[in-house]
Short mmCIF file of C-alpha atoms in Angstrom, two decimals:
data_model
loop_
_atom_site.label_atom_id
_atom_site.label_comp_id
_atom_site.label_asym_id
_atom_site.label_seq_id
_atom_site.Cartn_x
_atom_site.Cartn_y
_atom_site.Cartn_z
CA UNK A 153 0.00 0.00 0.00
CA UNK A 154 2.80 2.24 1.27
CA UNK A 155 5.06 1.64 -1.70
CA UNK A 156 2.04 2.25 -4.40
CA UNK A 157 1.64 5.62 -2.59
CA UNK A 158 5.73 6.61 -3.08
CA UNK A 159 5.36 6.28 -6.75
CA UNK A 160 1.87 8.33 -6.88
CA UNK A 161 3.56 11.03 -4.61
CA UNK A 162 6.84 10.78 -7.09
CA UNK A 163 4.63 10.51 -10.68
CA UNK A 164 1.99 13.45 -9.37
CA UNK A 165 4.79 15.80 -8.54
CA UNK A 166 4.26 16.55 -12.27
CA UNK A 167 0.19 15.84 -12.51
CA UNK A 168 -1.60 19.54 -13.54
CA UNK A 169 -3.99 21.64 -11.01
CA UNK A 170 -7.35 20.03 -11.88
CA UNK A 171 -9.35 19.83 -8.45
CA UNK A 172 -12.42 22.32 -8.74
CA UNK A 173 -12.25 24.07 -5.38
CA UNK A 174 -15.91 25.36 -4.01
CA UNK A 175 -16.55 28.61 -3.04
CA UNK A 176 -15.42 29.91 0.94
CA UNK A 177 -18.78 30.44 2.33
CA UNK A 178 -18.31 29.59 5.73
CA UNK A 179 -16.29 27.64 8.40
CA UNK A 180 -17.94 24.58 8.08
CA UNK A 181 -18.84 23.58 3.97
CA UNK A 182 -20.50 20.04 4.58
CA UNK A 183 -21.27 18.80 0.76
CA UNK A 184 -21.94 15.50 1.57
CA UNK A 185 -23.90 16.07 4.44
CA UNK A 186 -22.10 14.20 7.00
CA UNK A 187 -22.94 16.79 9.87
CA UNK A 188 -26.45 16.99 11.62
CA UNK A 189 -27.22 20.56 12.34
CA UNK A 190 -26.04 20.88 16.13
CA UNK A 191 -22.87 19.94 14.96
CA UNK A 192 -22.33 21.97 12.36
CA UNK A 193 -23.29 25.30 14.36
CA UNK A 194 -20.77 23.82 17.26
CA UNK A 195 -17.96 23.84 15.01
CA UNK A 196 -18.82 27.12 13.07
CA UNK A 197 -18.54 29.00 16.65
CA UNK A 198 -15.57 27.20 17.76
CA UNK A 199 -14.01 27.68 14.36
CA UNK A 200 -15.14 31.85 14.72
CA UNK A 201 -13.64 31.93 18.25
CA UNK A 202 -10.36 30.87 17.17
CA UNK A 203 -9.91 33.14 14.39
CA UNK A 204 -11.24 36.35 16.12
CA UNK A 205 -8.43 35.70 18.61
CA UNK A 206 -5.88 34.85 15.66
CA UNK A 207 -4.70 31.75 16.74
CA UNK A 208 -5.78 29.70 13.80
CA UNK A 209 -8.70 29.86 11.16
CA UNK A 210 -9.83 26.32 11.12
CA UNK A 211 -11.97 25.11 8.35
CA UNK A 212 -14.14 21.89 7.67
CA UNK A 213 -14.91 20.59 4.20
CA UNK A 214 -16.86 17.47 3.68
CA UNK A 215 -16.96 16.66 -0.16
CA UNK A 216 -18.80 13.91 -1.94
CA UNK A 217 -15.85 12.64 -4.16
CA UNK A 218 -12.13 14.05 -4.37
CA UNK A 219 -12.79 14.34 -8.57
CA UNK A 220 -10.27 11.85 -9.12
CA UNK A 221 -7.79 12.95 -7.29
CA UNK A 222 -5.57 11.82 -3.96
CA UNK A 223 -6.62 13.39 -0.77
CA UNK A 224 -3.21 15.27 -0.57
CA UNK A 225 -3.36 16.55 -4.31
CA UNK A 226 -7.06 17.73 -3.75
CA UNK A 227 -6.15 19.39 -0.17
CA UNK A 228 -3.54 21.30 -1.31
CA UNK A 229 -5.33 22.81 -4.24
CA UNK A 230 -8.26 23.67 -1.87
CA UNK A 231 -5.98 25.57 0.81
CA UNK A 232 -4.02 27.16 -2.20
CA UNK A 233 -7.12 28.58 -3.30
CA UNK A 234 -8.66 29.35 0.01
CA UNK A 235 -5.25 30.73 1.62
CA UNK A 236 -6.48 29.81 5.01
CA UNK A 237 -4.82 31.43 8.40
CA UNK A 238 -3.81 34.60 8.47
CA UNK A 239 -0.34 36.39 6.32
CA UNK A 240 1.97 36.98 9.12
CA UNK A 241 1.34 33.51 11.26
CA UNK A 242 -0.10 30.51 8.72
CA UNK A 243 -2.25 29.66 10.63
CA UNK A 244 -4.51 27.94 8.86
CA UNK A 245 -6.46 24.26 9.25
CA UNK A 246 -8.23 22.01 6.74
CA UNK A 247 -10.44 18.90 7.78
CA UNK A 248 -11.20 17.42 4.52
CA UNK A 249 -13.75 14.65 4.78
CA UNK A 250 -14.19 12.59 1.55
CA UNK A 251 -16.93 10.65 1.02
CA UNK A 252 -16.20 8.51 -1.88
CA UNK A 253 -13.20 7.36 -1.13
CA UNK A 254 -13.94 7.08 2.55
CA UNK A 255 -11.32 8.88 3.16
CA UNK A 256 -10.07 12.05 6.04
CA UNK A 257 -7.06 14.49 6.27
CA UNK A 258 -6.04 17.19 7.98
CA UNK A 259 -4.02 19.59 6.21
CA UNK A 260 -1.87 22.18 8.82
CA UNK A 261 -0.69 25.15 7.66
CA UNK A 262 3.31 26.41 7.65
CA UNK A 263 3.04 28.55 11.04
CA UNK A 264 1.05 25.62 13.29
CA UNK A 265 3.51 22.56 11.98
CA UNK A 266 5.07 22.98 15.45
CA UNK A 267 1.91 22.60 17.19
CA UNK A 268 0.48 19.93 14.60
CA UNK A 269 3.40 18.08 12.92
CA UNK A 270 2.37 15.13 11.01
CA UNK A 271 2.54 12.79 13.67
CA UNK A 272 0.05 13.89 15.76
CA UNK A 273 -2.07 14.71 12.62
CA UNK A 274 -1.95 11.03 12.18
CA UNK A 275 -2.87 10.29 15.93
CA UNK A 276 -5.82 12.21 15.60
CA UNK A 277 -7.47 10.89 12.29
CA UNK A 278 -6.40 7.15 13.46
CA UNK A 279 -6.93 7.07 17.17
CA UNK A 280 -9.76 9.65 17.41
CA UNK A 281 -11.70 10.23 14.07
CA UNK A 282 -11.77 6.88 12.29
CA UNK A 283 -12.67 5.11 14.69
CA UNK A 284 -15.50 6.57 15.67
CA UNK A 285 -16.43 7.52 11.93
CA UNK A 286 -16.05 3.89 11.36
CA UNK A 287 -18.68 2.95 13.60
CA UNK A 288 -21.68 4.97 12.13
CA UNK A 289 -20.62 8.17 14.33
CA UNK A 290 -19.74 10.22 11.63
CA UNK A 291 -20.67 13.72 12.52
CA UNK A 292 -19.16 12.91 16.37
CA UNK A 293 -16.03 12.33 14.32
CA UNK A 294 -15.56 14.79 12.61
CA UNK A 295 -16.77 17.00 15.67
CA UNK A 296 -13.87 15.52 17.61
CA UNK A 297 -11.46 15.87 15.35
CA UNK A 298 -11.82 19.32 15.81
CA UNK A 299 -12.13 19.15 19.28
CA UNK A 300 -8.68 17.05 19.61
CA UNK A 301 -6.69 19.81 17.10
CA UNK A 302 -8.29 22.60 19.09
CA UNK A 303 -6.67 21.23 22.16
CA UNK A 304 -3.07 20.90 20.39
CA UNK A 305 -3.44 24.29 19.44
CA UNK A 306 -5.05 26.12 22.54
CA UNK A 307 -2.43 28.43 23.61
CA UNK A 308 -3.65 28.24 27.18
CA UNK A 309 -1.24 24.93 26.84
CA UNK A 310 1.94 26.97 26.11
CA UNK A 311 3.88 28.23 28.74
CA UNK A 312 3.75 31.08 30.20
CA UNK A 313 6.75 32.14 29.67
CA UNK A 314 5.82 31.67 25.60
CA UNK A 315 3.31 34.21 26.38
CA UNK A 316 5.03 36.20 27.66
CA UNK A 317 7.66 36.17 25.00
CA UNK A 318 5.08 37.31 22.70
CA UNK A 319 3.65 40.07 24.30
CA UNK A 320 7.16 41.91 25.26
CA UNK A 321 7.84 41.19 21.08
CA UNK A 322 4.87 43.49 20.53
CA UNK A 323 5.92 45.69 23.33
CA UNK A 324 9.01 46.11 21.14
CA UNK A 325 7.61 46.58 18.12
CA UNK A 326 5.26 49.38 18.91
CA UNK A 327 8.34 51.45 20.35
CA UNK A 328 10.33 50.73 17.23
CA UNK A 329 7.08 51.77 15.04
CA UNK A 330 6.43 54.91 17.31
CA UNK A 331 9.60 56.06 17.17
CA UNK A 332 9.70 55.99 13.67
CA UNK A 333 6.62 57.65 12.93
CA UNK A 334 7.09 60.54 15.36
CA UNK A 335 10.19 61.38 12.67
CA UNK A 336 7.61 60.95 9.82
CA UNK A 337 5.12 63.17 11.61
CA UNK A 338 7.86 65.95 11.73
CA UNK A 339 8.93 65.69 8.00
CA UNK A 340 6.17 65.92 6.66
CA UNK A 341 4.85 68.73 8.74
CA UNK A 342 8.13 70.57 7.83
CA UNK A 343 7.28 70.07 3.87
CA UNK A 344 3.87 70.85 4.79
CA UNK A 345 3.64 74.21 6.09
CA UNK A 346 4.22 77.31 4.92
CA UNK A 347 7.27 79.24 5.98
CA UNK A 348 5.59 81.73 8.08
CA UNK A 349 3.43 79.34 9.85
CA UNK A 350 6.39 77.21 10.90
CA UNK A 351 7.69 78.69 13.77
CA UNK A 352 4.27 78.74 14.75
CA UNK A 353 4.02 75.18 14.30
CA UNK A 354 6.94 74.14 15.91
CA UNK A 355 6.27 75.57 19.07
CA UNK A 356 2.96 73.56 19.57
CA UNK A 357 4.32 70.83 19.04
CA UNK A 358 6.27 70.17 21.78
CA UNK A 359 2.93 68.17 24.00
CA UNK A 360 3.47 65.83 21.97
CA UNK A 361 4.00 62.01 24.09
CA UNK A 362 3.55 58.45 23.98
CA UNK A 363 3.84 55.78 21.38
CA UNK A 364 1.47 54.50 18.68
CA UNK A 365 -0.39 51.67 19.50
CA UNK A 366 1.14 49.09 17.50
CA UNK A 367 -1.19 47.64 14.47
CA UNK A 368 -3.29 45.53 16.22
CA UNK A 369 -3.98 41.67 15.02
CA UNK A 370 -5.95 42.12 11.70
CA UNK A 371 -7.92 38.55 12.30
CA UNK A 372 -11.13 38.13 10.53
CA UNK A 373 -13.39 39.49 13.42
CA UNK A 374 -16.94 38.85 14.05
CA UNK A 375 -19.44 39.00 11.64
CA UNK A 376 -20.49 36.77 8.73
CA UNK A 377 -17.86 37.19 6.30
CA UNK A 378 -15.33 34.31 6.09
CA UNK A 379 -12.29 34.57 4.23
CA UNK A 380 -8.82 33.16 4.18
CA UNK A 381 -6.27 35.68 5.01
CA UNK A 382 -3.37 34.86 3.24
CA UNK A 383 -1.71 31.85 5.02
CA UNK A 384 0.74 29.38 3.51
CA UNK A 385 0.64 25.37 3.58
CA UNK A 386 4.03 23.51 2.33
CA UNK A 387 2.23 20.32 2.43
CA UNK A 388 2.08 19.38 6.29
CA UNK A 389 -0.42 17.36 7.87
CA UNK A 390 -1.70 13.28 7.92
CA UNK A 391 -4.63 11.52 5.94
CA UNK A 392 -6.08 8.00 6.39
CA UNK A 393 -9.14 5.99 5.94
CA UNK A 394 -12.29 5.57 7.76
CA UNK B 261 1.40 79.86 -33.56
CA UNK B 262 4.58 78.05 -33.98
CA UNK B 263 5.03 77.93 -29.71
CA UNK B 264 1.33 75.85 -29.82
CA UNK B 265 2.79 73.48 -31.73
CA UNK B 266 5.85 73.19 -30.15
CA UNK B 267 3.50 72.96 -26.76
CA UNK B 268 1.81 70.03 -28.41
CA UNK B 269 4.44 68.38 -30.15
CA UNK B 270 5.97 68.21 -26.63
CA UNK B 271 3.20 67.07 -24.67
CA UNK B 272 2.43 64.21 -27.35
CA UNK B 273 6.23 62.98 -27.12
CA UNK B 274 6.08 63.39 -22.91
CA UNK B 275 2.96 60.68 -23.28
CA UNK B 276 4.26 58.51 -25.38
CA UNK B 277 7.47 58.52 -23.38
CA UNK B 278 5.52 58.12 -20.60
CA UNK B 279 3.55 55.36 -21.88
CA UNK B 280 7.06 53.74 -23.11
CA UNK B 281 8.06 53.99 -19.09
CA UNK B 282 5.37 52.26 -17.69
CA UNK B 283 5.41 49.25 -20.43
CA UNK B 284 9.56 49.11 -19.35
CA UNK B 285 8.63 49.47 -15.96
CA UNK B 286 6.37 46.78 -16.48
CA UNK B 287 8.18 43.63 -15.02
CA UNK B 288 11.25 45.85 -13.39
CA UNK B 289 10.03 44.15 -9.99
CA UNK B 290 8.36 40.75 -11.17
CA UNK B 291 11.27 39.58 -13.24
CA UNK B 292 13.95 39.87 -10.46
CA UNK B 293 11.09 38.70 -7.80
CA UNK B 294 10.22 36.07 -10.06
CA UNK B 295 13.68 34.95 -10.44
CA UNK B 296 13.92 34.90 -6.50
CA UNK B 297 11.15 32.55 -6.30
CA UNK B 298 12.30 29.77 -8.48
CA UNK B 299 15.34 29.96 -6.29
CA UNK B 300 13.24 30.30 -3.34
CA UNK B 301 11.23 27.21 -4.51
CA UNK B 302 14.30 24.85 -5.72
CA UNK B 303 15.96 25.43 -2.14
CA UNK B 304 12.69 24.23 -0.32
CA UNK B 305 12.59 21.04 -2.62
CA UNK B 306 16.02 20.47 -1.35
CA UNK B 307 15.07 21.31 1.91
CA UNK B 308 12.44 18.75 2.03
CA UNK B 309 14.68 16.30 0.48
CA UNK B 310 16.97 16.79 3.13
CA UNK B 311 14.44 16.16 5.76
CA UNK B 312 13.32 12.74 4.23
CA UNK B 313 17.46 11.79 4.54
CA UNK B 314 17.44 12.63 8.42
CA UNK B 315 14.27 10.37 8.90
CA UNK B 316 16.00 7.43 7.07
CA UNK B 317 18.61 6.49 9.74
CA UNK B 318 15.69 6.13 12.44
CA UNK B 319 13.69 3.89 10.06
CA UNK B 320 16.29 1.86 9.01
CA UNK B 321 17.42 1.02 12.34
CA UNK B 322 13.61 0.21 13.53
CA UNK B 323 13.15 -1.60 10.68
CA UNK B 324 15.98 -3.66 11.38
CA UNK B 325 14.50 -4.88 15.10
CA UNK B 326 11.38 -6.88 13.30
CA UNK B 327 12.76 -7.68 9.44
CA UNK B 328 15.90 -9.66 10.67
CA UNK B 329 15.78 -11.32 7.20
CA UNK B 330 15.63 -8.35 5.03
CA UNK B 331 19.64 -7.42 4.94
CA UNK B 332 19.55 -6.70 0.84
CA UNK B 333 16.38 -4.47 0.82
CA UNK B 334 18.09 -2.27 4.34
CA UNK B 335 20.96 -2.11 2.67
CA UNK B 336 19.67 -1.26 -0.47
CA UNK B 337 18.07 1.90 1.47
CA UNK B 338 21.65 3.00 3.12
CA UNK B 339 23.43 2.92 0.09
CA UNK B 340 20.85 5.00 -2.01
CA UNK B 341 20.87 7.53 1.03
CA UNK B 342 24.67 7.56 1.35
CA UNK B 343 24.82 8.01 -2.89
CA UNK B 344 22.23 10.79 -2.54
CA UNK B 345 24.03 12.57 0.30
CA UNK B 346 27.10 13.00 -2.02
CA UNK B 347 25.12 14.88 -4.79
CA UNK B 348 24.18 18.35 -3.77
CA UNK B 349 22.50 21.61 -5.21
CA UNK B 350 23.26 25.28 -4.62
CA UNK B 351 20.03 26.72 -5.77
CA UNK B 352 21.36 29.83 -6.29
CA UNK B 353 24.05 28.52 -8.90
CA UNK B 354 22.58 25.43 -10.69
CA UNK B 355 22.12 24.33 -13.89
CA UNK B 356 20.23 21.66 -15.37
CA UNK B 357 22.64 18.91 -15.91
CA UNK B 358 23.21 19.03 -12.29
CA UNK B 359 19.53 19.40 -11.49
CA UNK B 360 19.39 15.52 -12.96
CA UNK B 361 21.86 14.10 -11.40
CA UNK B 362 20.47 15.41 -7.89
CA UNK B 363 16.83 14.34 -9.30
CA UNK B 364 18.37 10.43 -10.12
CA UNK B 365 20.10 10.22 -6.77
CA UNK B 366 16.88 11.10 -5.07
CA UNK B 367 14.66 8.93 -7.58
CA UNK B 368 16.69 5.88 -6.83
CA UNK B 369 16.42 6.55 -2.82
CA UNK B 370 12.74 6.70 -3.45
CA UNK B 371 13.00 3.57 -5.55
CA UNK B 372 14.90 1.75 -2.72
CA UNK B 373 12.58 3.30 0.61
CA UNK B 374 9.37 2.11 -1.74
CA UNK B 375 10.99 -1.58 -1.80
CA UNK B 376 11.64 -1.23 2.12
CA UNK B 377 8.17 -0.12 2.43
CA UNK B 378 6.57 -2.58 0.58
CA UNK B 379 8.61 -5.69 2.53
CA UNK B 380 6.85 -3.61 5.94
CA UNK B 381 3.96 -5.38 4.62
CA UNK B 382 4.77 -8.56 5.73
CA UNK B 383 5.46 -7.73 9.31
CA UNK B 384 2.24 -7.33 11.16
CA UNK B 385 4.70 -6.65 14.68
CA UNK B 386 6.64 -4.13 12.75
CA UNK B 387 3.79 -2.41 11.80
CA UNK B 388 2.06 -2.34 15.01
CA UNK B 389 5.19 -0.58 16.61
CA UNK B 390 4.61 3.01 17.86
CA UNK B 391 7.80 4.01 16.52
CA UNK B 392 7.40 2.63 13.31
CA UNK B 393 3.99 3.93 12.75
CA UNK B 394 5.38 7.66 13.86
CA UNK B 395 8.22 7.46 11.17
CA UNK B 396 5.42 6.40 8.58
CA UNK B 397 3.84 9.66 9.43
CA UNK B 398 6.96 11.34 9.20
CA UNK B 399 7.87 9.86 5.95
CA UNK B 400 4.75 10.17 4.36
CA UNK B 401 4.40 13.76 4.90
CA UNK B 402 7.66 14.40 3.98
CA UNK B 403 7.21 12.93 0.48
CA UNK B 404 3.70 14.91 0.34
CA UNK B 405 5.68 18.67 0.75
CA UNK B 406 8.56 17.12 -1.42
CA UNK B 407 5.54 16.75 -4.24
CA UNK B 408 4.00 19.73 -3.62
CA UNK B 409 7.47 21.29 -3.43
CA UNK B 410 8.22 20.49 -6.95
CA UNK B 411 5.50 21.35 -8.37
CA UNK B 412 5.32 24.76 -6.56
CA UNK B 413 9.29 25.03 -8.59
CA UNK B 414 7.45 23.68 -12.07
CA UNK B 415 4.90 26.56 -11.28
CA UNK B 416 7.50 28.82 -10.67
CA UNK B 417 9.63 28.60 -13.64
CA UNK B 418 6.34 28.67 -16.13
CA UNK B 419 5.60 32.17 -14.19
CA UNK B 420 9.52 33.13 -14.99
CA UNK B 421 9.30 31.96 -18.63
CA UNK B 422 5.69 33.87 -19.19
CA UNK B 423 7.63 37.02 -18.21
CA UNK B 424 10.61 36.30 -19.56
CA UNK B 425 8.87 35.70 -22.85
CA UNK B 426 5.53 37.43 -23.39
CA UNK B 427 5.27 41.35 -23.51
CA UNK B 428 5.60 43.54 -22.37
CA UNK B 429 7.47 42.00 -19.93
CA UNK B 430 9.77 40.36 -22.16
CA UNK B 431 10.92 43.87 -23.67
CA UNK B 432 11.83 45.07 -20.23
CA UNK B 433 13.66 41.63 -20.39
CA UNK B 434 15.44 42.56 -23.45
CA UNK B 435 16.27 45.92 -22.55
CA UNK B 436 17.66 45.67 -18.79
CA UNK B 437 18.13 41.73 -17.96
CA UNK B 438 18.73 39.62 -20.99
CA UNK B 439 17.43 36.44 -18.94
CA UNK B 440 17.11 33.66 -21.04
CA UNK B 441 14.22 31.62 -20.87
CA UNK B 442 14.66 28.60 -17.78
CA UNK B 443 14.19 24.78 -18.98
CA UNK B 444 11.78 23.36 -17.50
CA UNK B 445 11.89 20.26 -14.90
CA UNK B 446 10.66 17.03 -16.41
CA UNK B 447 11.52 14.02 -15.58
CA UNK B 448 14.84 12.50 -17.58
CA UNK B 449 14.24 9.73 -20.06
CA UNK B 450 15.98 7.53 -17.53
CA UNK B 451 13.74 8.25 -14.62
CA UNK B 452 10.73 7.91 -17.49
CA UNK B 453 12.34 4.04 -17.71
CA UNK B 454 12.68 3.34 -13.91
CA UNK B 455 9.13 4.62 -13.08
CA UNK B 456 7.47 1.89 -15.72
CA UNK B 457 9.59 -1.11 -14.44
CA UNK B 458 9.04 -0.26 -10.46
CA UNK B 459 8.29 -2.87 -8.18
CA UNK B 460 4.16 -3.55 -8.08
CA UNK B 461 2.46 -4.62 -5.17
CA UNK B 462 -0.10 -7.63 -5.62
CA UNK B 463 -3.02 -8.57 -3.33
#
């Protein structure tokens, strides 16, 4: 099995795009209806919490048929198009459930490989997911799948001093930024005005304190749109059967 | 009378100079961006390839604890690794002769890891081992972003060419960086040969 899937992965390195990717509509796209309804909403908000806090966008896609193609060929195209996660972090998530071939992967984007590496990708779709897809408990599946890569991403599990780490980066940033737009502010107030108003000018400027805030995290907050925001994939990630 | 014309005669050639600019211009930034990213892309293949070399060792040796009897096929695995160590690339200075040689060493380690893999088969205990079943993982999504990592540098040399070749990019090419056109990666006649005779698995 193993060895028939080294020569597909070395002959499709030169197979053409062909996988017709559906439109982003929402967190959770369930084509072949594998979700009931409760479900479906549960993951939508979980998905929505995550991404208005930035820490991933994760996505669900349930799809009748993969058109042909191998999971790993189809998920790629699919996050390619969809650039899940955000620019600056890659923090984006694919569950692609396939209906015909049974068939599940989870596809981790560049900046969460650390938190997700393939292994535990694997873990989850074999230990968690298929089994209890396998049994006739498909939407529970899929619902704990997301459950299990929520909890390997929850940065409530990092330490603190991670967090901390992170928040004295932005501290840093902003003073860098602030410092460098205070100069700005002056040069172009100097082109600006008018010789006889700039003495003027000068001398109310002097109140002038604190640093600007730095930019902010530019997440896709609340709301119903739903959009990727840029992230990169490089392939990461497990599939397997169920 | 005659200043009017001048006037106009001037402003006509400022437009069309300015039109000429912008069609230069055009492709100033993409051509030397899109250089960097079939560099960019050829040193994350290697990258990738490099990773699926570091996982071998590990495999090899777990391997070894349940498949005492299959010397030829380990060793068959060792060898391609230590023959595909030897040939590097420099993706910022490469050229295609070199690009197949790297591409055969690393087509006959995949040749020799999918005979070790398909042996695995036959070892229920070997496949049942934690550690075994983690460096599957490993392996296989290594040789998923090693896919996906050529054809990311396929993509990226068509983008190159299309500038390269089709205006008015391709003027801007001809006027300020005389790139020629990159070949593109295919797989070598010999690899063509190898990939039709490779082992098949029978159930």
């Amino acid at each position: 099995m193993n060895s028939i899937r080294f020569l597909f992965f070395w002959l499709l390195s030169f197979q053409l795009w062909a996988f017709e990717v559906p439109e982003l509509t929402g967190a959770v796209i369930d084509q072949a209806g594998l979700l009931d309804s409760n479900t479906k909403a549960d993951i939508e908000s979980l998905a929505r919490d995550y991404r208005a806090r930035d820490i991933a966008q994760i996505q669900v896609l349930t799809v009748n048929d993969l058109q042909g193609e191998e999971i790993e060929q189809a998920s790629i195209q699919i996050v390619d198009k969809w650039q899940l996660g955000s620019k600056e972090k890659d923090n984006g998530i694919l569950l692609l459930v396939s209906l015909n071939p049974r068939k599940v992967r989870i596809e981790v984007g560049q900046g969460l490989e650390g938190d997700i590496p393939d292994v535990v990708a694997k873990r989850i779709i074999r230990d968690v997911m298929a089994p209890t897809m396998k049994s006739g408990n498909v939407s529970l599946g899929i619902y704990l799948g997301v459950r299990e890569i929520i909890k390997y991403i929850e940065p409530d599990s990092k330490s603190f001093h991670h967090k901390k780490a992170e928040l004295m980066e932005w501290f840093h940033l902003a003073q860098e930024y602030s410092g460098m737009l205070i100069v700005l502010f002056f040069i172009i107030v100097h082109i600006l005005t008018p010789r006889s108003a700039k003495r003027k000018a000068y001398g109310g400027l002097g109140g002038y304190s604190g640093g600007f805030s730095s930019g902010g995290f530019s997440s896709g907050s609340g709301g119903d749109s739903w959009s990727g925001g840029g992230g990169g994939f490089s392939g990461g990630g497990s599939s397997g059967d169920w | 009378m005659l200043t009017l014309q001048g006037d106009y005669v001037m402003k006509k050639l400022f437009l069309i100079s300015l039109v000429a600019i912008n069609l230069v211009a055009c492709g100033m930034q993409s051509i030397p961006q899109s250089k960097n990213t079939v560099e960019a892309s050829l040193a994350e293949i290697n990258n990738q390839y490099k990773r699926r070399m570091d996982l071998i060792p590990n495999l090899v040796s777990t391997v070894k604890g349940y498949a005492t009897h299959e010397k030829d096929t380990l060793e068959g695995v060792v060898e391609a690794r230590a023959k595909a160590t030897q040939v590097t690339i420099d993706p910022s200075n490469t050229s295609p002769e070199k690009l197949a040689e790297f591409q055969k060493a690393q087509g006959a380690l995949s040749q020799a890891l999918g005979r070790l893999m398909m042996v695995t088969e036959n070892y229920p205990q070997l496949k049942a081992d934690k550690n075994f079943s983690d460096l599957q993982a490993q392996l296989e999504g290594t040789e998923n972003r090693i896919t996906i990592a050529r054809q990311r540098y396929i993509e990226s040399i068509k983008e190159f060419n299309n500038l390269v070749t089709v205006p008015p990019t391709s003027w801007t090419n001809s006027i300020m960086y005389h790139h020629e056109k990159m070949p593109q990666w295919d797989l070598a006649a010999g690899e063509k040969e190898k990939a039709e005779t490779a082992p098949e698995v029978k159930f």
